[in-house]
């Protein structure tokens, strides 16, 4: 379970962008979170990925409450959630080749022995050729870079995947290709998914259920359209 | 100063209604890279655009559509080489005109640009009113007492609320910023509007509003070239659709036939539509080729299920299609291709 | 890999600028490194019979008020000034980068306290602070270097801090954290390499800055002992003869200060253009 309960979060405690939002995702379930741009759904996604400390509320990940955020979260908890962001250009360290980009999480967690195998396995799955893997971000297109970012999110085999507007900058074919990669991984691993976006047609096609931003935030302890917590 | 008319154009004063607002013939853009390499960003683009018509140029990022737009505005970097012609209704060739002509008589006056990110296009430290008034002074020569009314009128044309005129760009919502940018683009009364990815990053509602407003200006008699990767936006606004792949226009079709029945004829365009979540949601296998290393034959052949021997020769573009097959459910269409 | 998209004309002027700057810097380095050990001439050799001679074949830069050869004195002076400039500039850059990066990476109270301290030090004029530091020691190269280094890391710390702060909020840092990277790994692998070009630029620009600072201290009589040739000392001792209409004892040390400064600034400018990551967007692909 990934349980977000009554989360209030933002960048200014006096004016939070997320108020009292609750959302629960069951293992293996895919949930689409639909909302207009600027509504705070990306902030909620960062809270769910343990990358942003909420001002109030609790996050329970696989039965264990989250007590720290960013570096404060235990590594095992952090790496249980894979994230893909909207803008691949900003999500990739410009100095690293795509191969290194994908391998970073393995190196950071002391599993460098697996780098060769894991990259060789993931690259064809996301549609990257060996030649593209040697290039750096400024030498590839947005779509190719986002493929590498998705591979990076999958390289540690996370139990949860958070895709924050993953396809907003991409054309229809690349969008369909990346969604197919995510779904193939979920079928094989049973991972849960939170897909955040503003494209209703896409999210409804992609996810088991879609919740609107209005449905999860603002009201106190709403549980409609959500699987029972606890 | 009036642009020098092309001697071949009969009479620029009374434009023939049949004369297109923009006529692009054989437009190619190549970037010269270090080590003598070349990148063929646009190859042999041909299309016409008439008054009151909207042409959507669609394709994935990196296919060359933005380079084409920059070529039309004369905004290419120094290492770009162009070929072909892009002639405006009055005979000005955008590819050969010098920077002075482009700056004084073309940008803003003959081509209005609706930018990709209006927030970045507007000057952050000045109010919308100040920016409208400055552009009005620059383009129409209207002076002080009349300026205020003219600015309000210009705002109204883009449905920008007069009550928000004294706000700064950062105080505007995304939709209002887009309208402010559109209002600026409309001031010069340019017969041609060029919208470069005007809907990127906007939500569906806002995309539809933006697109509908652009359509309204087209119906008012302007020609609109909209460049987008958003097929839904293209379907909503366009009269005709040009699909670009690996720097080439591979299909140019009526929008209702393209999105409805009988559907696109080029396998790539077909695949692109099938990738939409409201359709098959199936990606086209593979990835587009590098613009620096295009194959000799059809650039799509490597991803195409129908590729055969003929595809090793480049398919000529007949004004509607560049494909040896001409996909159709039936075969009657491919016969007349 | 680096693909320049400038037109040929601009590329040529840029190349001329870089080559001439590099040539001047190389010549300066060769002069200060090779002349003293190779040329067996005593820069301190006093020849009262030949005092205050204008430039001639024997003394291309003329002589000073006790007949010492000014060309030789200038080279030795530049050697000292450059030593102070390079050592103090590097020290200042290392301190500034470390302080700025740590303040930004830790954030919160650490950042606030450190940056308030930086502001406090910055509000005192550098020269005054420098004078205060040298005044605590016996005159010599060491105290001058310390004085220059301790007063010049502040701006580097600010630059590096703002750079790291802007990087820290980038999604790629979030992605690294989510991928299990430790705090140290994020700083060493992702943040520092990204700010090093900026820090390097600051270091290059810091060298002439430090040279000027040294000259100012020496000119005020607070830097190096007067018998030791430094560009500041040379100008200082020559001040009297300038009033008598003898232009060369001040002009040449001045040029020795200005020309390397311009050359270093030229190199720094070229570097700045190199590290500017705009290349792909200029292609609009």
mmCIF file of C-alpha atoms in Angstrom, chain B residues 31-34 37 39 41 62 66-67 70 75-79 291, chain C residues 1-8 11 14-15 274 280 282-285:
data_model
loop_
_atom_site.group_PDB
_atom_site.id
_atom_site.type_symbol
_atom_site.label_atom_id
_atom_site.label_comp_id
_atom_site.label_asym_id
_atom_site.label_seq_id
_atom_site.Cartn_x
_atom_site.Cartn_y
_atom_site.Cartn_z
ATOM 1 C CA UNK B 31 23.031 22.980 -40.653
ATOM 2 C CA UNK B 32 26.746 22.907 -41.253
ATOM 3 C CA UNK B 33 28.426 21.198 -38.328
ATOM 4 C CA UNK B 34 32.016 20.947 -37.262
ATOM 5 C CA UNK B 37 29.023 17.139 -41.304
ATOM 6 C CA UNK B 39 22.268 18.000 -40.682
ATOM 7 C CA UNK B 41 16.747 19.559 -40.753
ATOM 8 C CA UNK B 62 13.099 16.911 -33.687
ATOM 9 C CA UNK B 66 10.463 24.369 -35.549
ATOM 10 C CA UNK B 67 13.395 24.835 -37.911
ATOM 11 C CA UNK B 70 12.449 29.767 -37.853
ATOM 12 C CA UNK B 75 15.685 33.479 -37.388
ATOM 13 C CA UNK B 76 18.049 30.642 -38.240
ATOM 14 C CA UNK B 77 21.511 30.546 -36.662
ATOM 15 C CA UNK B 78 24.550 31.457 -38.723
ATOM 16 C CA UNK B 79 25.510 27.928 -39.743
ATOM 17 C CA UNK B 291 18.760 14.048 -39.329
ATOM 18 C CA UNK C 1 31.616 16.978 -29.644
ATOM 19 C CA UNK C 2 31.434 20.696 -29.032
ATOM 20 C CA UNK C 3 29.726 22.015 -32.086
ATOM 21 C CA UNK C 4 30.069 25.669 -32.704
ATOM 22 C CA UNK C 5 27.260 27.293 -34.580
ATOM 23 C CA UNK C 6 28.758 30.759 -34.876
ATOM 24 C CA UNK C 7 29.313 32.316 -38.258
ATOM 25 C CA UNK C 8 32.834 32.194 -39.661
ATOM 26 C CA UNK C 11 34.527 32.553 -34.951
ATOM 27 C CA UNK C 14 36.965 34.914 -31.189
ATOM 28 C CA UNK C 15 39.925 32.758 -32.155
ATOM 29 C CA UNK C 274 32.607 27.258 -23.825
ATOM 30 C CA UNK C 280 21.699 22.240 -28.712
ATOM 31 C CA UNK C 282 20.784 26.993 -30.893
ATOM 32 C CA UNK C 283 20.244 24.132 -33.291
ATOM 33 C CA UNK C 284 16.560 24.168 -32.408
ATOM 34 C CA UNK C 285 16.309 20.428 -32.846
#
